[in-house]
C-alpha angles and dihedrals in degrees: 000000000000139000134211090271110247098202101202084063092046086051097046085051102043107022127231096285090074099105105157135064118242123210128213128203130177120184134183092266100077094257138115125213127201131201125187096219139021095263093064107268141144090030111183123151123246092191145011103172113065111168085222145022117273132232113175132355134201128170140228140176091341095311127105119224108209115189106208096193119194088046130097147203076023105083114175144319143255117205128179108239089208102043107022087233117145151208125200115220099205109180108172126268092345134127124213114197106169130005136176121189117229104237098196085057113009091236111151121222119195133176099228138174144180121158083346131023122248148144133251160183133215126176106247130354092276094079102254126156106007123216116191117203122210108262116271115278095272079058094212108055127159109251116195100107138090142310131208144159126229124173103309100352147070108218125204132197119215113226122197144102093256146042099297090058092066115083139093098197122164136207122202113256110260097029122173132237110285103024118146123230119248110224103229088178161017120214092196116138090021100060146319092238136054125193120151132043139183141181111211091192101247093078100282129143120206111191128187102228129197086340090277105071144062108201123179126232122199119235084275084057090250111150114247107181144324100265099183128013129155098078140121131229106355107189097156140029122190140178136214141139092005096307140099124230116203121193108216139146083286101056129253103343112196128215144181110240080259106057095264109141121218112163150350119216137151127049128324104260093038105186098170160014141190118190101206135190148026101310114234114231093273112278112243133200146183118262111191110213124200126205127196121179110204108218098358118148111166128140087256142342133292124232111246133214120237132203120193123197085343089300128137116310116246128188128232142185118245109224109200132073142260109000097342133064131142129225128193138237121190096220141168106271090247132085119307137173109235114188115187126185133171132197116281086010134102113251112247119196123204124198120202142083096245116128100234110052113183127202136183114203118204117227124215104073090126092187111029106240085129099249130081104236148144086286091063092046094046079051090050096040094045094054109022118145087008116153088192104125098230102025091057099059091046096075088033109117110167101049106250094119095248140096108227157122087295094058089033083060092036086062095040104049082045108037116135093026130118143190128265 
């Protein structure tokens, strides 16, 4: 359903005036989404009159490839990404699950079955000149996962509730009839079935597990962590641009390659997606950040750190006067999470993608564990009206370099409150 992108061949297919990314998306309705860019945007629909349900999708040379799964002797479908038309691949009492189309060669791979389950080849996405593989080594997995190539490799998940659902195994592009698949891993303890998988380029293997869960191989296809759990229904995992799409019961849920969510689009059901074109350098904007700092009354104003999506804080000066000032980020033009926190202030954090996030950061954290609490009254209380050069900075809250009343009604009016 998708393939590490080779950009010379992208290039060669869609020519250097495609300067935008295109998104696919296939759902259990018989219908297919497009978007024209990664966030979301641009939706529109190619079809909404499948002749079947789809299960996974992948795209070549303008034409969608739409495996239907549980029909026979309907196979699979071809669907024009421009036009919605459609051709139906009917190859007798067979079965495809999952498919990814070779784009060096055009050569499709598919997982199949019909009394038995097996991969296969065939030399364009009209069915000609099928290949069958041996099965994979359990001989008797449950096909009905992904597919996916990766350097020299395609690459198959096994889907199912019991032993045979477990495997990521891999067969070398242009085997020959006979070969016997090769088992890169073994989802137990993890989970009993596998959908989704995805190649981020630097070795790294993303698996849809137990149709809940996204884990993370190595390049040895050891497992590294659990990087997203909590869903329903995950049928497809892609990667692109340093994030991960997941397709789920809620749509096409995006993260960062550490867990970290950022944004749904595309329709409920999701089954598939295909990421699709020559990627433009990433489009930055401004976004305008102000900064209001309730109750302060220091002298000027403190710089604040800033966190964006979970990453690595940054610091940044504050340009304004008295208790306001703005600061600005150069950011993707989607949904991000800004935290912002100053010294002696509660953090705020502000979730949008709107340009001009505002935020009001509330003084009296006296020491700066990011709640008003008993710790920063005892502070108050313990130093208040000192003229001591370093006690009396340690209950000051609101920057003016002094303990006093003004710091003693800034915890009280506060107390019990944290940051966010």
């Amino acid at each position: 359903m998708k393939r590490t992108f080779l950009l010379v061949a992208l290039l060669a297919i869609f020519g250097s005036a495609f300067s935008a990314v295109s998104v696919y998306v296939v759902d259990n309705s018989k219908t297919i989404y497009s978007y024209t860019d990664v966030s979301g945007g641009g939706a529109s629909t190619v079809t909404t009159a499948l002749s079947f349900n789809g299960r996974g999708i992948d795209l070549y040379n303008g034409v969608l490839t739409v495996t239907i799964g549980d029909k026979r002797p309907q196979t699979w479908l071809n669907v024009n990404a421009t036009t919605g038309s459609e051709v139906v691949i009917s190859l007798g009492n067979c079965r495809m699950w999952a498919s990814v189309v070779d784009q060096a060669t055009g050569e499709l791979y598919a997982s199949m079955d019909n009394s038995n389950s097996y991969a296969c080849r065939y030399a364009d996405i009209l069915g000609n000149s099928l290949v069958q593989a041996t099965r994979d080594v359990e001989q008797g997995y449950d096909p009905g996962g992904d597919a996916a190539i990766n350097g020299s490799k395609a690459f198959f998940t096994s889907y199912g509730g019991n032993s045979s659902g477990r495997y990521l195994w891999s067969l070398p592009l242009g085997f020959a009839s006979g070969t016997v698949g090769v088992a890169e891993f073994d989802a137990n303890p993890y989970g009993n079935s596998l959908s989704g998988i995805a190649f981020d380029g630097a070795g790294n293997v993303y698996l849809g597990v137990n149709n809940n869960s996204v884990i993370k191989l190595n390049s040895s296809f050891v497992y590294q962590s659990t990087i997203v759990t909590g869903l329903s229904n995950v049928k497809d995992v892609d990667f692109f641009g340093g994030e991960l799409f997941v397709c789920n019961s809620l749509g096409v849920s995006v993260y960062s390659t550490a867990g970290a969510f950022s944004r749904t689009f595309g329709p409920t059901n999701a089954t598939g997606l295909v990421i699709g074109g020559v990627a433009a350098p990433p489009t930055t904007v401004d976004f305008v950040c102000t900064v209001t700092l309730v109750d302060w009354n220091g002298a000027s104003l403190p710089t604040v750190t800033v966190t964006v999506d979970g990453g690595t804080p940054v610091v940044k000066t504050l340009t304004g006067s008295g208790s306001s000032g703005t600061f600005t980020l150069s950011l993707t033009p989607v949904s991000h999470d800004i935290k912002v926190k100053a010294v002696k202030s509660l953090s705020q954090t502000v979730t949008g993608s709107g340009t001009t996030p505002a935020f009001m950061l509330q003084c009296g954290d006296t020491n700066d564990d990011n709640k008003i609490d008993d710790l920063d009254f005892l502070s108050v209380i313990g130093n208040f009206g000192s003229t001591d050069p370093v006690l009396k900075l340690i209950g000051d809250g609101n920057g003016d370099d002094k303990t006093d009343d003004l710091d003693f009604l800034n915890v009280i009016g506060k107390f019990g409150t944290s940051g966010t």
